[in-house]
Amino acid sequence: GSWGTSFTLPFQFCFFDSTYSNAIIGSSGIITFDSTNSNCSLYPYSDSLIPNKLSDEQCTGNPYYPKATIMGCFSDFDPNLYSISPLNSSPDDRKIEWRVEGTVPFRRFVVSFFHVGTWSRVACSLINPATFQMVMYESTGIVEIYIEIRILYYTHNNGLSIFKRY
């Protein structure tokens, strides 16, 4: 996976003990306020506790999970299109996008993952790709996660994900 480019949030967001103006969306279903991850590789699994950094520097090839992160549906997603390569896992209609809804001071910053497959689970991902949203509320610091569909593959990464298995 990968981290996107750091961008300015539409409003200041209070997350635990700090207020943030910038964010980065990760292809693995997470948002971080740690701008040092901008445009880095994202390693979505580890046997280590989260948050954790296994390296003193980001972008080194080692897993790095910053504290200032919303781990909505954190997993090993593969947003690459199957139609481009049969090794990729997402259908052609997949999207990762964000938008702002509402009016000041009650806006919502909505990050949507639509039909995003899981890395190396091509057949199942094309039938049951993940669809979920992470919503951040202005003025309150509230974060809500809405999951429409998320299938865990127990043979993939030993079934590791922060999403509870049933």
Coordinates of N, CA and C in Angstrom, one line a residue:
G1 N 0.8 -1.2 0.0 CA 0.0 0.0 0.0 C 0.9 1.2 0.0
S2 N 0.2 2.4 0.0 CA 0.9 3.6 0.1 C 0.2 4.7 0.8
W3 N 0.9 5.7 1.3 CA 0.3 6.9 1.8 C 0.2 7.9 0.7
G4 N -0.9 8.7 0.7 CA -1.0 9.7 -0.3 C -0.2 10.9 0.0
T5 N -0.5 12.0 -0.6 CA 0.2 13.3 -0.3 C -0.5 14.0 0.8
S6 N 0.3 14.6 1.7 CA -0.3 15.4 2.7 C -1.1 16.6 2.1
F7 N -2.3 16.9 2.7 CA -3.1 18.0 2.2 C -3.7 18.7 3.4
T8 N -4.2 19.9 3.2 CA -4.8 20.7 4.2 C -6.2 20.3 4.4
L9 N -6.6 20.0 5.7 CA -8.0 19.6 6.0 C -8.9 20.9 5.8
P10 N -10.2 20.6 5.6 CA -11.1 21.8 5.4 C -11.4 22.5 6.7
F11 N -11.0 21.9 7.9 CA -11.1 22.5 9.2 C -10.1 21.9 10.1
Q12 N -9.8 22.6 11.2 CA -8.9 22.1 12.2 C -9.6 21.0 12.9
F13 N -8.8 19.9 13.2 CA -9.5 18.7 13.8 C -8.7 18.4 15.1
C14 N -9.5 18.3 16.1 CA -8.9 17.9 17.4 C -8.9 16.4 17.6
F15 N -7.8 15.8 17.7 CA -7.7 14.3 17.8 C -6.8 14.0 19.1
F16 N -7.4 13.5 20.1 CA -6.8 13.3 21.4 C -6.2 14.6 21.9
D17 N -4.9 14.7 22.1 CA -4.3 15.8 22.8 C -3.8 16.9 21.8
S18 N -4.1 16.8 20.5 CA -3.6 17.8 19.6 C -4.7 18.2 18.6
T19 N -4.4 19.4 17.9 CA -5.2 19.9 16.9 C -4.4 19.8 15.6
Y20 N -5.1 19.3 14.5 CA -4.3 19.1 13.3 C -5.0 19.9 12.1
S21 N -4.1 20.3 11.2 CA -4.5 21.1 10.0 C -4.3 20.3 8.7
N22 N -3.5 19.2 8.8 CA -3.2 18.4 7.6 C -3.4 17.0 7.9
A23 N -3.6 16.2 6.8 CA -3.9 14.8 6.9 C -3.3 14.1 5.7
I24 N -3.2 12.8 5.8 CA -2.8 11.9 4.7 C -3.7 10.7 4.7
I25 N -4.2 10.3 3.6 CA -5.1 9.1 3.5 C -4.2 8.0 3.0
G26 N -4.2 6.8 3.7 CA -3.5 5.6 3.3 C -4.4 4.7 2.6
S27 N -3.8 4.0 1.6 CA -4.6 3.0 0.8 C -5.1 1.8 1.6
S28 N -4.6 1.7 2.8 CA -5.0 0.5 3.6 C -6.1 0.9 4.6
G29 N -6.9 1.9 4.3 CA -8.0 2.2 5.1 C -7.8 3.0 6.4
I30 N -6.8 3.9 6.3 CA -6.5 4.7 7.5 C -6.2 6.2 7.1
I31 N -6.3 7.1 8.0 CA -5.9 8.5 7.9 C -4.9 8.8 9.0
T32 N -3.8 9.5 8.6 CA -2.9 9.9 9.6 C -2.7 11.4 9.6
F33 N -2.4 12.0 10.7 CA -2.1 13.4 10.8 C -0.6 13.6 10.9
D34 N 0.2 12.6 10.8 CA 1.7 12.6 10.8 C 2.2 12.8 9.4
S35 N 2.4 14.1 9.0 CA 2.8 14.4 7.6 C 4.1 13.9 7.2
T36 N 4.9 13.3 8.1 CA 6.2 12.7 7.6 C 6.0 11.5 6.8
N37 N 4.8 11.0 6.7 CA 4.5 9.8 5.9 C 4.0 10.1 4.5
S38 N 4.0 11.4 4.2 CA 3.5 11.8 2.8 C 4.3 11.0 1.7
N39 N 3.5 10.4 0.8 CA 4.0 9.7 -0.3 C 5.0 8.5 0.0
C40 N 4.9 8.0 1.2 CA 5.7 6.8 1.6 C 4.9 5.5 1.3
S41 N 5.7 4.4 1.3 CA 5.1 3.1 1.3 C 4.3 2.9 2.6
L42 N 3.3 2.1 2.6 CA 2.5 1.8 3.8 C 2.5 0.3 4.0
Y43 N 3.0 -0.2 5.1 CA 3.0 -1.6 5.3 C 1.9 -1.9 6.3
P44 N 0.8 -2.5 5.8 CA -0.4 -2.6 6.6 C -0.5 -3.7 7.6
Y45 N 0.5 -4.4 7.9 CA 0.4 -5.5 8.9 C 1.7 -5.7 9.6
S46 N 1.6 -6.2 10.8 CA 2.7 -6.5 11.6 C 2.3 -7.3 12.8
D47 N 3.2 -8.0 13.4 CA 2.9 -8.8 14.6 C 3.0 -7.9 15.8
S48 N 3.4 -6.6 15.6 CA 3.7 -5.7 16.7 C 2.4 -5.0 17.1
L49 N 2.4 -4.4 18.3 CA 1.3 -3.6 18.7 C 1.1 -2.4 17.9
I50 N -0.1 -1.8 17.9 CA -0.3 -0.6 17.2 C -0.8 0.4 18.3
P51 N -0.3 1.7 18.3 CA 0.7 2.2 17.3 C 2.1 1.7 17.6
N52 N 2.9 1.8 16.6 CA 4.3 1.3 16.7 C 5.1 1.8 15.6
K53 N 6.4 2.0 15.9 CA 7.3 2.3 14.8 C 8.5 1.4 14.9
L54 N 8.7 0.6 13.9 CA 9.8 -0.4 13.9 C 11.1 0.2 13.3
S55 N 11.0 1.5 13.0 CA 12.2 2.2 12.5 C 12.1 3.6 13.0
D56 N 13.2 4.3 13.2 CA 13.3 5.7 13.6 C 12.9 6.7 12.5
E57 N 12.8 6.1 11.2 CA 12.5 7.0 10.1 C 11.4 6.4 9.3
Q58 N 10.5 7.2 8.8 CA 9.5 6.7 7.9 C 10.1 6.5 6.5
C59 N 9.4 5.9 5.7 CA 9.8 5.6 4.3 C 11.1 4.8 4.1
T60 N 11.3 3.9 5.1 CA 12.5 3.1 5.1 C 12.2 1.7 4.7
G61 N 11.0 1.3 4.5 CA 10.6 -0.1 4.2 C 10.2 -0.9 5.4
N62 N 10.3 -0.2 6.6 CA 9.9 -0.9 7.8 C 8.5 -0.4 8.2
P63 N 7.7 -1.3 8.8 CA 6.3 -0.8 9.2 C 6.5 0.3 10.2
Y64 N 5.6 1.3 10.0 CA 5.5 2.5 10.9 C 4.1 2.9 11.1
Y65 N 3.6 2.8 12.3 CA 2.2 3.1 12.6 C 2.1 4.2 13.6
P66 N 2.0 5.5 13.1 CA 2.0 6.6 14.0 C 0.8 6.7 14.9
K67 N 1.0 7.3 16.1 CA -0.1 7.4 17.1 C -1.2 8.3 16.5
A68 N -0.9 9.3 15.8 CA -1.9 10.3 15.3 C -2.6 9.7 14.1
T69 N -3.3 8.6 14.2 CA -3.8 7.9 13.1 C -5.2 7.4 13.4
I70 N -6.1 7.6 12.4 CA -7.5 6.9 12.5 C -7.4 5.7 11.7
M71 N -7.5 4.5 12.4 CA -7.4 3.2 11.7 C -8.8 2.7 11.4
G72 N -9.5 3.3 10.5 CA -10.8 2.9 10.2 C -11.1 1.5 10.0
C73 N -10.5 1.0 8.9 CA -10.7 -0.4 8.6 C -9.3 -0.9 8.1
F74 N -8.3 -0.7 8.9 CA -6.9 -0.9 8.6 C -6.7 -2.4 8.2
S75 N -6.3 -2.6 7.0 CA -6.0 -3.9 6.4 C -5.2 -3.8 5.2
D76 N -4.8 -4.9 4.6 CA -4.0 -4.9 3.4 C -4.8 -4.8 2.1
F77 N -5.3 -3.6 1.9 CA -6.1 -3.3 0.7 C -5.2 -3.1 -0.5
D78 N -5.8 -3.4 -1.6 CA -5.1 -3.3 -2.9 C -6.0 -2.5 -3.9
P79 N -5.8 -1.2 -3.9 CA -6.7 -0.4 -4.8 C -6.4 -0.5 -6.3
N80 N -5.4 -1.2 -6.6 CA -5.0 -1.4 -8.0 C -6.0 -2.1 -8.8
L81 N -6.2 -1.7 -10.1 CA -7.3 -2.3 -10.9 C -6.9 -3.7 -11.4
Y82 N -7.8 -4.6 -11.3 CA -7.7 -5.9 -11.8 C -7.6 -5.9 -13.3
S83 N -8.3 -5.0 -14.0 CA -8.3 -4.9 -15.4 C -6.9 -4.5 -16.0
I84 N -6.1 -4.0 -15.2 CA -4.7 -3.6 -15.6 C -3.8 -4.8 -15.5
S85 N -3.9 -5.6 -14.4 CA -3.1 -6.7 -14.2 C -3.9 -7.8 -13.4
P86 N -3.8 -9.0 -13.8 CA -4.6 -10.1 -13.1 C -4.0 -10.3 -11.7
L87 N -2.9 -9.7 -11.3 CA -2.3 -9.8 -10.0 C -3.0 -8.8 -9.0
N88 N -3.6 -7.8 -9.6 CA -4.2 -6.7 -8.8 C -5.6 -7.2 -8.3
S89 N -6.2 -6.5 -7.3 CA -7.3 -7.1 -6.6 C -8.6 -6.2 -6.7
S90 N -8.6 -5.1 -7.2 CA -9.8 -4.2 -7.2 C -10.6 -4.2 -8.5
P91 N -11.9 -4.1 -8.4 CA -12.7 -4.0 -9.7 C -12.6 -2.6 -10.3
D92 N -13.0 -2.5 -11.5 CA -12.9 -1.2 -12.2 C -13.6 0.0 -11.6
D93 N -14.7 -0.3 -10.8 CA -15.4 0.8 -10.3 C -14.9 1.3 -8.9
R94 N -13.7 0.8 -8.5 CA -13.2 1.1 -7.2 C -12.9 2.6 -7.1
K95 N -13.0 3.2 -5.8 CA -12.7 4.6 -5.6 C -12.2 4.7 -4.2
I96 N -11.3 5.6 -4.0 CA -10.9 6.1 -2.7 C -11.0 7.7 -2.8
E97 N -11.9 8.3 -2.1 CA -12.1 9.7 -2.2 C -12.5 10.4 -0.9
W98 N -12.4 11.7 -0.9 CA -12.9 12.4 0.3 C -13.7 13.6 -0.2
R99 N -14.6 14.1 0.7 CA -15.4 15.2 0.5 C -15.8 15.9 1.8
V100 N -16.3 17.1 1.7 CA -16.8 17.9 2.9 C -18.3 18.0 2.7
E101 N -19.0 17.8 3.8 CA -20.4 18.0 3.9 C -20.8 18.9 5.0
G102 N -21.9 19.6 4.9 CA -22.4 20.5 5.9 C -21.9 21.9 5.9
T103 N -22.3 22.7 6.9 CA -21.8 24.1 7.0 C -21.1 24.3 8.4
V104 N -20.3 25.3 8.4 CA -19.5 25.7 9.5 C -20.5 26.0 10.7
P105 N -20.3 25.6 11.9 CA -19.2 24.8 12.4 C -19.5 23.4 12.6
F106 N -20.4 22.8 11.7 CA -20.8 21.4 11.8 C -20.5 20.6 10.6
R107 N -19.4 20.9 10.0 CA -19.0 20.2 8.8 C -18.5 18.8 9.1
R108 N -18.6 17.9 8.1 CA -18.1 16.6 8.2 C -17.0 16.3 7.1
F109 N -15.9 15.8 7.4 CA -14.9 15.4 6.5 C -15.1 13.9 6.3
V110 N -15.5 13.4 5.1 CA -15.9 12.0 4.8 C -14.8 11.4 3.9
V111 N -14.2 10.4 4.3 CA -13.3 9.6 3.5 C -14.0 8.3 3.1
S112 N -14.1 8.0 1.8 CA -14.8 6.8 1.4 C -13.9 5.9 0.6
F113 N -14.0 4.6 0.9 CA -13.4 3.5 0.2 C -14.6 2.7 -0.4
F114 N -14.6 2.7 -1.7 CA -15.7 2.0 -2.4 C -15.1 0.9 -3.3
H115 N -15.5 -0.3 -3.1 CA -15.1 -1.5 -3.8 C -13.6 -1.7 -4.0
V116 N -12.9 -1.6 -2.8 CA -11.5 -1.8 -2.8 C -11.2 -3.2 -2.4
G117 N -10.4 -3.9 -3.2 CA -10.0 -5.3 -2.9 C -8.9 -5.5 -1.9
T118 N -8.7 -6.7 -1.4 CA -7.6 -7.1 -0.5 C -6.5 -7.6 -1.3
W119 N -5.2 -7.2 -1.0 CA -4.1 -7.6 -1.7 C -4.0 -9.1 -1.8
S120 N -3.7 -9.6 -3.0 CA -3.5 -11.1 -3.3 C -4.8 -11.9 -3.1
R121 N -5.9 -11.4 -2.9 CA -7.2 -12.1 -2.8 C -8.1 -11.7 -4.0
V122 N -7.6 -12.0 -5.2 CA -8.2 -11.5 -6.4 C -9.6 -12.0 -6.6
A123 N -9.8 -13.3 -6.6 CA -11.2 -13.9 -6.8 C -12.2 -13.4 -5.8
C124 N -11.9 -13.4 -4.6 CA -12.8 -13.0 -3.5 C -13.0 -11.5 -3.5
S125 N -11.9 -10.7 -3.8 CA -12.0 -9.3 -3.8 C -12.9 -8.7 -4.9
L126 N -12.9 -9.4 -6.0 CA -13.7 -9.0 -7.2 C -15.2 -9.2 -6.9
I127 N -15.5 -10.2 -6.1 CA -16.9 -10.5 -5.7 C -17.3 -9.7 -4.5
N128 N -16.5 -9.6 -3.5 CA -16.8 -8.9 -2.2 C -15.8 -7.8 -1.8
P129 N -15.6 -6.8 -2.7 CA -14.6 -5.8 -2.3 C -15.1 -4.9 -1.1
A130 N -14.2 -4.4 -0.4 CA -14.6 -3.6 0.8 C -15.2 -2.2 0.5
T131 N -16.2 -1.8 1.2 CA -16.8 -0.5 1.1 C -17.0 0.0 2.5
F132 N -16.4 1.2 2.8 CA -16.6 1.8 4.2 C -16.2 3.2 4.1
Q133 N -16.6 3.9 5.2 CA -16.3 5.4 5.3 C -15.8 5.7 6.7
M134 N -14.9 6.7 6.7 CA -14.5 7.3 8.0 C -14.9 8.8 8.0
V135 N -15.6 9.2 9.0 CA -16.2 10.5 9.1 C -15.7 11.3 10.3
M136 N -15.1 12.4 10.0 CA -14.6 13.3 11.1 C -15.5 14.5 11.2
Y137 N -15.9 14.8 12.4 CA -16.8 15.9 12.7 C -16.1 17.2 13.2
E138 N -16.4 18.3 12.5 CA -15.8 19.6 13.0 C -16.4 19.9 14.3
S139 N -15.6 20.6 15.1 CA -15.9 21.2 16.4 C -16.1 20.1 17.5
T140 N -16.2 18.9 17.2 CA -16.4 17.9 18.3 C -15.2 16.9 18.4
G141 N -14.5 16.6 17.4 CA -13.4 15.6 17.4 C -13.9 14.2 17.3
I142 N -15.2 14.1 17.0 CA -15.8 12.7 16.9 C -15.4 12.1 15.6
V143 N -15.1 10.8 15.6 CA -14.8 10.0 14.4 C -15.8 8.9 14.4
E144 N -16.4 8.7 13.3 CA -17.3 7.5 13.1 C -16.8 6.7 11.9
I145 N -17.0 5.4 12.0 CA -16.6 4.5 11.0 C -17.8 3.7 10.6
Y146 N -18.1 3.7 9.3 CA -19.3 3.0 8.7 C -18.8 1.9 7.8
I147 N -19.1 0.7 8.1 CA -18.6 -0.4 7.3 C -19.8 -1.1 6.6
E148 N -19.8 -1.1 5.3 CA -20.9 -1.8 4.5 C -20.5 -3.2 4.3
I149 N -19.3 -3.4 3.8 CA -18.8 -4.8 3.6 C -17.3 -4.8 3.8
R150 N -16.9 -5.8 4.6 CA -15.4 -6.1 4.8 C -15.3 -7.6 5.1
I151 N -14.7 -8.3 4.2 CA -14.5 -9.7 4.3 C -13.0 -9.9 4.8
L152 N -12.8 -10.7 5.8 CA -11.4 -11.0 6.3 C -11.1 -12.4 5.7
Y153 N -9.9 -12.5 5.2 CA -9.4 -13.7 4.7 C -8.4 -14.3 5.7
Y154 N -8.8 -15.4 6.4 CA -8.0 -15.9 7.5 C -6.6 -16.5 7.0
T155 N -6.5 -16.8 5.8 CA -5.2 -17.3 5.3 C -4.3 -16.2 4.9
H156 N -4.8 -14.9 4.8 CA -4.0 -13.8 4.4 C -3.4 -13.1 5.6
N157 N -2.1 -13.0 5.7 CA -1.5 -12.3 6.9 C -1.9 -12.9 8.2
N158 N -2.2 -14.2 8.2 CA -2.7 -14.9 9.4 C -4.0 -14.3 9.9
G159 N -4.8 -13.7 9.0 CA -6.0 -13.1 9.4 C -5.9 -11.8 10.2
L160 N -4.7 -11.2 10.2 CA -4.4 -10.0 10.9 C -5.1 -8.8 10.3
S161 N -5.8 -8.1 11.2 CA -6.4 -6.8 10.8 C -6.9 -6.3 12.2
I162 N -7.2 -5.0 12.2 CA -7.7 -4.5 13.5 C -9.2 -4.6 13.5
F163 N -9.8 -5.0 12.4 CA -11.2 -5.3 12.4 C -11.5 -6.6 13.0
K164 N -12.4 -6.7 13.9 CA -12.6 -7.9 14.7 C -13.2 -9.0 13.8
R165 N -12.7 -10.2 14.0 CA -13.2 -11.4 13.2 C -14.3 -12.0 14.0
Y166 N -15.3 -12.5 13.2 CA -16.4 -13.3 13.8 C -16.5 -14.7 13.3

